[in-house]
Tab-separated table of C-alpha atoms and ligand atoms in Angstrom:
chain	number	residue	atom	x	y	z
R	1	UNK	CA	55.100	111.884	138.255
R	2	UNK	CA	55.134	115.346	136.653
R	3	UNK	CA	51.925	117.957	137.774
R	4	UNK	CA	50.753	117.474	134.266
R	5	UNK	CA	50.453	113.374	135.339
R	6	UNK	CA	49.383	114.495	138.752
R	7	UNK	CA	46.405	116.773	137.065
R	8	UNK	CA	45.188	113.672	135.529
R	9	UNK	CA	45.422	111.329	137.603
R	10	UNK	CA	43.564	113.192	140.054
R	11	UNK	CA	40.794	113.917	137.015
R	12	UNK	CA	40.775	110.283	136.959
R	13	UNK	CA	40.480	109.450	140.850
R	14	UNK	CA	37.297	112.004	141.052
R	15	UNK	CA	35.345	111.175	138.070
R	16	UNK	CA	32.450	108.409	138.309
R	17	UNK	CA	31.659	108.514	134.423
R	18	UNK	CA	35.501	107.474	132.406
R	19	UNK	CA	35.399	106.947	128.799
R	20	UNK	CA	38.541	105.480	127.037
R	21	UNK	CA	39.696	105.150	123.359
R	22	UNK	CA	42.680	103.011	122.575
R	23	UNK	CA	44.356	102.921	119.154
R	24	UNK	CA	46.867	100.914	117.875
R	25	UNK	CA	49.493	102.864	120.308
R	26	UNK	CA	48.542	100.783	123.313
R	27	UNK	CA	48.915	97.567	121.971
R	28	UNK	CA	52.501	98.622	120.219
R	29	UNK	CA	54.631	97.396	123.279
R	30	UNK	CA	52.774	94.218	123.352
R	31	UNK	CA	54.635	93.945	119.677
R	32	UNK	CA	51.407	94.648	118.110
R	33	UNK	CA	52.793	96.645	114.492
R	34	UNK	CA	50.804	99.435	113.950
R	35	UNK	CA	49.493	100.331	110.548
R	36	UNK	CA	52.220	102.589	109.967
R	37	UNK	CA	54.418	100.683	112.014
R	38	UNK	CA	54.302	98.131	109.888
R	39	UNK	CA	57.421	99.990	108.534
R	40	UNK	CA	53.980	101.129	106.397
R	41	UNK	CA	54.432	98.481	104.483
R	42	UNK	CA	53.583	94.643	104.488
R	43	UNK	CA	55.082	92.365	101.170
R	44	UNK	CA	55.651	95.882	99.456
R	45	UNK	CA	52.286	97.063	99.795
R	46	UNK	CA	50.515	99.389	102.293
R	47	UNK	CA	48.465	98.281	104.399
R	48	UNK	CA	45.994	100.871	104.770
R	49	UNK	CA	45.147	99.577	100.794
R	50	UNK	CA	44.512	96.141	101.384
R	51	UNK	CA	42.072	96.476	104.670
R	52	UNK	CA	39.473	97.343	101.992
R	53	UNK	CA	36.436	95.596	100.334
R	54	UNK	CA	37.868	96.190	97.045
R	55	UNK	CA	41.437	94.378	97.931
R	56	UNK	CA	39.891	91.390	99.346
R	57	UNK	CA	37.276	91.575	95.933
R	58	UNK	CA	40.483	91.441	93.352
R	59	UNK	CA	42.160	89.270	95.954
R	60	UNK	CA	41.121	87.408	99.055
R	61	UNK	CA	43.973	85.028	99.136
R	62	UNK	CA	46.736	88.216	99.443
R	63	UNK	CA	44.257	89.668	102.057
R	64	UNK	CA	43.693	86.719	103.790
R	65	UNK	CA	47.429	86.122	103.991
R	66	UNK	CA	48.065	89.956	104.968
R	67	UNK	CA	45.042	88.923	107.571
R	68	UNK	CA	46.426	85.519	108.820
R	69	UNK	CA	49.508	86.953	109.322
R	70	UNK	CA	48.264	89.747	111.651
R	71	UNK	CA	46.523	86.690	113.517
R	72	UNK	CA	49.912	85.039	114.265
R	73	UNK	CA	51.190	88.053	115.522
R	74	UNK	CA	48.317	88.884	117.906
R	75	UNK	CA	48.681	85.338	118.956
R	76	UNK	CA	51.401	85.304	120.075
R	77	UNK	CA	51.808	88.551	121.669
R	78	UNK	CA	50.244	89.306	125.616
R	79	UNK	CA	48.171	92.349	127.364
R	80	UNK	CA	51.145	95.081	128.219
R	81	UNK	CA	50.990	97.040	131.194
R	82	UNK	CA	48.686	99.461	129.473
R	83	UNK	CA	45.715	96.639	128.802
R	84	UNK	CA	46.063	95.630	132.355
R	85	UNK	CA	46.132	99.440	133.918
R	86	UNK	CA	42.964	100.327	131.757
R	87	UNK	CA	41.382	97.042	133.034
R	88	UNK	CA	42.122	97.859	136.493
R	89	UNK	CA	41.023	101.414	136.052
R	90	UNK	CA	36.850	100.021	135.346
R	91	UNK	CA	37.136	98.135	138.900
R	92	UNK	CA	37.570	101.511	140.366
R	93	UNK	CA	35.741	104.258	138.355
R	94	UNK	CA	31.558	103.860	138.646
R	95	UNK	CA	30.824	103.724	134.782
R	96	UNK	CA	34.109	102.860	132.606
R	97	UNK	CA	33.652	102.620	129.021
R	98	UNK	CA	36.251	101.243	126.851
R	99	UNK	CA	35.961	102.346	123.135
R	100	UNK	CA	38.597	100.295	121.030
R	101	UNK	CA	39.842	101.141	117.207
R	102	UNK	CA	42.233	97.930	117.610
R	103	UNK	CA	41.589	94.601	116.159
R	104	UNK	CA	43.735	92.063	118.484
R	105	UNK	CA	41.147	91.827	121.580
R	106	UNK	CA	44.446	92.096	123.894
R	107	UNK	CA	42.069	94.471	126.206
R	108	UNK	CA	39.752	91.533	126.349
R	109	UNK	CA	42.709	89.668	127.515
R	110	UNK	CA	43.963	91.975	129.830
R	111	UNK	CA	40.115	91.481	131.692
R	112	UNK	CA	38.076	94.480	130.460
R	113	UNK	CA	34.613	93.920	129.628
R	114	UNK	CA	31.969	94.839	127.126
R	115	UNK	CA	34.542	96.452	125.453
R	116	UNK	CA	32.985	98.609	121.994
R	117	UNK	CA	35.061	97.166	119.006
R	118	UNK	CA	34.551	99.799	116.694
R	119	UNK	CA	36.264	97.911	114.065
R	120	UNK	CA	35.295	94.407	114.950
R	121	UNK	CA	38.357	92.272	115.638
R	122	UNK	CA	40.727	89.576	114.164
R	123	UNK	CA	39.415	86.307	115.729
R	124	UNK	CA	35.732	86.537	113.946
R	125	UNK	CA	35.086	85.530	110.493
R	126	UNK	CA	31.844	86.701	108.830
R	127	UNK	CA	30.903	84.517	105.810
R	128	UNK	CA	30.408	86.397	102.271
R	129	UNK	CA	27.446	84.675	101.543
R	130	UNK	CA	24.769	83.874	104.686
R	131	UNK	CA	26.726	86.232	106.953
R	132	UNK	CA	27.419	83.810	109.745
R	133	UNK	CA	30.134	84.914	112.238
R	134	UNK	CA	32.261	82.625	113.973
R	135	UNK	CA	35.095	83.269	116.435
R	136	UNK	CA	37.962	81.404	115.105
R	137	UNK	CA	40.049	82.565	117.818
R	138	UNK	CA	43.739	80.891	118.368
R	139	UNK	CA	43.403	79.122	114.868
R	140	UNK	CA	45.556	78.824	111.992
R	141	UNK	CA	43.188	79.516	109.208
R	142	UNK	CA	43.619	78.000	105.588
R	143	UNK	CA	44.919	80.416	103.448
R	144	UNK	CA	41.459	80.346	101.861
R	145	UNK	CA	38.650	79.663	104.430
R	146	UNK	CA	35.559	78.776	103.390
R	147	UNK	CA	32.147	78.560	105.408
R	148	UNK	CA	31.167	75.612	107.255
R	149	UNK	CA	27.423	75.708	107.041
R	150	UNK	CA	27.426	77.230	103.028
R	151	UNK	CA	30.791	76.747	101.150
R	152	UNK	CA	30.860	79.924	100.613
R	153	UNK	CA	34.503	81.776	101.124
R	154	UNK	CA	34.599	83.862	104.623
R	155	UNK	CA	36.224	87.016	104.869
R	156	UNK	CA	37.782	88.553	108.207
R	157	UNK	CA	35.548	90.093	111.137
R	158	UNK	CA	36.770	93.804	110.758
R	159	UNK	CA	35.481	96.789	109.605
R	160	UNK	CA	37.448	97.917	106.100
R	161	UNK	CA	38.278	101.448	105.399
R	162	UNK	CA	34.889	102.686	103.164
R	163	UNK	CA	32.836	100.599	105.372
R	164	UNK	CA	30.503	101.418	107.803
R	165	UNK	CA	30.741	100.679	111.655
R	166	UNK	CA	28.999	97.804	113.481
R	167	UNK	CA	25.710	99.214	113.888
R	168	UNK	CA	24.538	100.609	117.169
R	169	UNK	CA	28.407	100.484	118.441
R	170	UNK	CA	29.390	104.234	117.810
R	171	UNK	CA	26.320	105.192	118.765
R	172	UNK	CA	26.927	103.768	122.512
R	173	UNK	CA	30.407	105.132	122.104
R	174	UNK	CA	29.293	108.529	121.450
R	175	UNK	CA	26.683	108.274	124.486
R	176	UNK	CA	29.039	107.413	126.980
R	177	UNK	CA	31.498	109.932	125.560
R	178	UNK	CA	28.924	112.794	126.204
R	179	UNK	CA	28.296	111.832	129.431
R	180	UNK	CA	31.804	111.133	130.184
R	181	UNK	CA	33.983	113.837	133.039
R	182	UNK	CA	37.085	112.152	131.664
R	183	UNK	CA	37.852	111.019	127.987
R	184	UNK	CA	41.017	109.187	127.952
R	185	UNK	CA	42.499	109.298	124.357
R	186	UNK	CA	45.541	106.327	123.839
R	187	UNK	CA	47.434	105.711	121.492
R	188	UNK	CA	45.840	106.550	118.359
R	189	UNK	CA	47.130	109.065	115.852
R	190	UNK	CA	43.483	110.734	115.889
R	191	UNK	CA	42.963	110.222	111.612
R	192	UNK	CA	40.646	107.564	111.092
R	193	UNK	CA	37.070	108.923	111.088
R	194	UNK	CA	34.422	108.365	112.561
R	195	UNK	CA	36.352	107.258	115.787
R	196	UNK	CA	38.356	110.304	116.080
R	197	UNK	CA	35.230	112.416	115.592
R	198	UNK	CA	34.570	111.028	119.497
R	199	UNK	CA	37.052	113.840	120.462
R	200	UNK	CA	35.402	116.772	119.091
R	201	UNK	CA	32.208	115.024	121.036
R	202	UNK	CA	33.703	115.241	124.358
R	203	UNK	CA	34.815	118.398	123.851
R	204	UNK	CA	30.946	119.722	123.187
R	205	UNK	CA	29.751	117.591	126.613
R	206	UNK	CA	31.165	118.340	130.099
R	207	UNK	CA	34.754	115.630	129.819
R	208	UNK	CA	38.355	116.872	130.229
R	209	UNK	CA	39.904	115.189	127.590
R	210	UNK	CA	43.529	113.669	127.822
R	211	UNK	CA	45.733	112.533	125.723
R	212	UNK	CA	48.603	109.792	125.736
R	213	UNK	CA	50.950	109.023	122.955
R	214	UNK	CA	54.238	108.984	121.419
R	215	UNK	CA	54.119	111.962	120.130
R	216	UNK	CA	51.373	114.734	119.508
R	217	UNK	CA	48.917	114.370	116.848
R	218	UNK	CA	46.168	116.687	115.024
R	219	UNK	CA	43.728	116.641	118.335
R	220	UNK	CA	46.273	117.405	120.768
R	221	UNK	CA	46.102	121.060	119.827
R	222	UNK	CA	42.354	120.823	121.465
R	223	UNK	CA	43.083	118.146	124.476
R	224	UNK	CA	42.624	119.564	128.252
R	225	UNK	CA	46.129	117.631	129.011
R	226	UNK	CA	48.656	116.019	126.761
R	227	UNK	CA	50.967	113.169	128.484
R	228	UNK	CA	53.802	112.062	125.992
R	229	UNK	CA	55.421	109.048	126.149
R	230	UNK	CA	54.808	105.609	126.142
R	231	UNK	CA	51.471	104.082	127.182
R	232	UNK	CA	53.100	100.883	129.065
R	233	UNK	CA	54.454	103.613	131.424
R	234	UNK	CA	51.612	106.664	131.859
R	235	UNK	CA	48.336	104.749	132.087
R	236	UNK	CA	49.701	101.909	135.022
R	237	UNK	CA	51.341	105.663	136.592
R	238	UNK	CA	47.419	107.285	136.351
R	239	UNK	CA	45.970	104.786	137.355
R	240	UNK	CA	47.653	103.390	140.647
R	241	UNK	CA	48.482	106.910	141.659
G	1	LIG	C1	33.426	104.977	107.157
G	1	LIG	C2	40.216	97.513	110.956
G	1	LIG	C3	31.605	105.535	105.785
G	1	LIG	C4	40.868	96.900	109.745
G	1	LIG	C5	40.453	99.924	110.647
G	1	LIG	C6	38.998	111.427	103.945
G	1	LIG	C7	38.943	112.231	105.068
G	1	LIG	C8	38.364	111.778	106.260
G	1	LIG	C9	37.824	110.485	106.319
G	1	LIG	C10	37.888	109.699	105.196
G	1	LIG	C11	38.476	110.147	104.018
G	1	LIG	N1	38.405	109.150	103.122
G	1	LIG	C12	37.803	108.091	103.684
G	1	LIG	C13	37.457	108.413	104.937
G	1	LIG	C14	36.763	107.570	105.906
G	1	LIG	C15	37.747	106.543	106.476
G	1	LIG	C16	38.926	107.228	107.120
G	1	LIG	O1	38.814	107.753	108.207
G	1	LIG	N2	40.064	107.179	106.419
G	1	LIG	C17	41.270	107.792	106.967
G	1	LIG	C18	42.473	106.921	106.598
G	1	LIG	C19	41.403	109.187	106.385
G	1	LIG	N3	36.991	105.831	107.475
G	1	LIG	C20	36.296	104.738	107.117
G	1	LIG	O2	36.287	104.268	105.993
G	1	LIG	C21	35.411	104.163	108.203
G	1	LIG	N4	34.109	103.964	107.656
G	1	LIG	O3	33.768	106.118	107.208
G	1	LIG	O4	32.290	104.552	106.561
G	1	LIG	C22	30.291	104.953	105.563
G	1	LIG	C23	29.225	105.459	106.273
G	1	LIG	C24	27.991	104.926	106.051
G	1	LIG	C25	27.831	103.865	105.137
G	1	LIG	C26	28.937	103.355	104.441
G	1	LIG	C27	30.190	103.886	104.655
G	1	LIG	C28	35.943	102.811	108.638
G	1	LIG	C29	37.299	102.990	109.295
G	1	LIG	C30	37.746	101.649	109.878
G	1	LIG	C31	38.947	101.137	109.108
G	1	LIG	N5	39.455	99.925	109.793
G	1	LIG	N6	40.845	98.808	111.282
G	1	LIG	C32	42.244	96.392	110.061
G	1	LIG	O5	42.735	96.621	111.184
G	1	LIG	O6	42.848	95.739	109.182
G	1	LIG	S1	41.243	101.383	111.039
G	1	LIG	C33	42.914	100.992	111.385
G	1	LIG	O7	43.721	102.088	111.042
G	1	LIG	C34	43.139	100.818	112.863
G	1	LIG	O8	42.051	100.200	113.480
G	1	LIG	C35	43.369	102.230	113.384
G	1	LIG	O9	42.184	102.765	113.891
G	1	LIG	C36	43.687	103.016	112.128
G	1	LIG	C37	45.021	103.687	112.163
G	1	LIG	O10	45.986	102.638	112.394
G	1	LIG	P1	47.370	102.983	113.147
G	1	LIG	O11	47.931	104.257	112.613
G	1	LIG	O12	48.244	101.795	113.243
G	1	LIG	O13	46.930	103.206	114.567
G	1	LIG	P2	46.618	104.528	115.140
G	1	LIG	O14	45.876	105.425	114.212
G	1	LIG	O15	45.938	104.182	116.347
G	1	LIG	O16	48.132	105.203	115.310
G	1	LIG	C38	49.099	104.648	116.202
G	1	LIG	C39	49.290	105.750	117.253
G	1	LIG	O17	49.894	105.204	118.409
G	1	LIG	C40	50.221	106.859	116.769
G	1	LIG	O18	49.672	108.118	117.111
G	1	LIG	C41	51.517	106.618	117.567
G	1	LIG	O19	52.184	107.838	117.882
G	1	LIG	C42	50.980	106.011	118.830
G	1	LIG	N7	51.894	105.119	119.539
G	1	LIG	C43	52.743	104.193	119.010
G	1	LIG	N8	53.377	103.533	120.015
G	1	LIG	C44	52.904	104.038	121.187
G	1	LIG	C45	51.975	105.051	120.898
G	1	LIG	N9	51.342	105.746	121.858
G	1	LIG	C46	51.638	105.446	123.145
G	1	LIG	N10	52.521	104.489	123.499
G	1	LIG	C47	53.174	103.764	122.564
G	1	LIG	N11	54.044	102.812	122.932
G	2	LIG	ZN1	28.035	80.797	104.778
């Protein structure tokens, strides 16, 4: 483990507030595509443009493929070292708070609790008409699926770009960020607002915020320490050292 890891690990083993974001990069070596490693693009189109209301308006049985599809894929794939290490990490740290931007509830797997979906997940279904939710985990949905109480068609239980978040869920994200010592920023490429605003927050409160990914991306000009590489390796490193 280089200082840099050795710095943060020992950030890690003396804070008693944690706050952690996870993006798409820490479910990738569970086999998990992410949006734009979806070779950015899924049947020719991109997916960025059809996890919107107006896609699923003009066409909820291409969505709901594009959707069902994803749900395959997250059901068959497992937790990675990285889901487990984070999961590990809240039995140790006095107040852990997991802040997700993923979809596939692999950190649920993986143990962690109370976990803040900030963009809902793939196993829910929210009905288009009376709004009932249902977790329709480990099914294969109908390529149209329709409501069991009203008829009505259902459409998947995530947040679409243009929509807003869950309510009260960034708001506890943003409270435990500010009261954070450590901010632990995985695998996300930092672009989707308002979850990447949560870096600029613990920057104004008292955290030392690090970063894990691939590669570097726009925040990691303002991080405290940048570890790149993959997530399956640094977090379980950070976490047992
Ligand atoms: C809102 C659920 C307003 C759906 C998702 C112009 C400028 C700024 C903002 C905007 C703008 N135009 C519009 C906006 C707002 C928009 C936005 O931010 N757009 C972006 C694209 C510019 N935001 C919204 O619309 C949000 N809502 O603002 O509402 C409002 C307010 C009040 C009232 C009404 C409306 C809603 C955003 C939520 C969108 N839904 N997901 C679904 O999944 O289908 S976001 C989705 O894309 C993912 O959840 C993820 O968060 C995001 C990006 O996906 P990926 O790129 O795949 O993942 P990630 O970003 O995490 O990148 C992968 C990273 O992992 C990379 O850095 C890579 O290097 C790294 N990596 C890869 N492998 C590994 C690794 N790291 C470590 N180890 C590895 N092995
Ligand atoms: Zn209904």
């Amino acid at each position: 483990m280089d200082d840099l890891e050795q710095r943060a690990a020992r950030l890690i083993a003396q804070a008693r507030r944690v706050a952690v974001l996870t993006g798409a990069g820490v479910s990738a070596e569970s086999g998990i595509p992410t949006f734009r490693g979806m070779g950015g693009l899924w049947r020719g189109r991109d997916p960025l443009s059809l996890a919107t209301p107006e896609a699923f308006a003009a066409d909820p049985a291409l969505v709901w493929d594009f959707y069902n599809w994803r749900r395959r894929i997250v059901r068959e794939a497992a937790p990675n070292p990285a889901h487990r290490a984070l999961a590990e990490l809240a039995q140790r740290v006095p107040h852990l708070t997991l802040i997700t931007q993923n979809v596939d509830r692999l950190h649920q797997r993986a143990g962690s609790r109370d976990v803040l979906e900030l963009h809902g997940n793939l196993d829910e279904v929210r009905c288009t008409r009376c709004g009932v939710t249902s977790d329709r985990a480990n099914e294969e949905l109908p390529s149209l699926p329709h409501c069991d109480s009203c008829g009505a068609l259902v459409r998947p239980g995530v947040v679409w770009f243009g929509e807003s978040l869950p309510p009260g869920i960034f708001e506890a994200a943003e409270a435990a960020v500010q009261s954070a010592e450590v901010f632990l920023v995985v695998g996300t490429s930092a672009v989707v607002y308002p979850a990447a605003g949560l870096v600029g927050t613990a920057r104004g409160g008292r955290a030392a915020v690090i970063e894990i990914n691939l590669e570097p991306t726009p925040v990691s000009g303002v991080v405290d320490i940048g570890l790149y590489g993959k997530a399956g390796e640094i977090v379980p490193r950070l976490v047992s050292a």
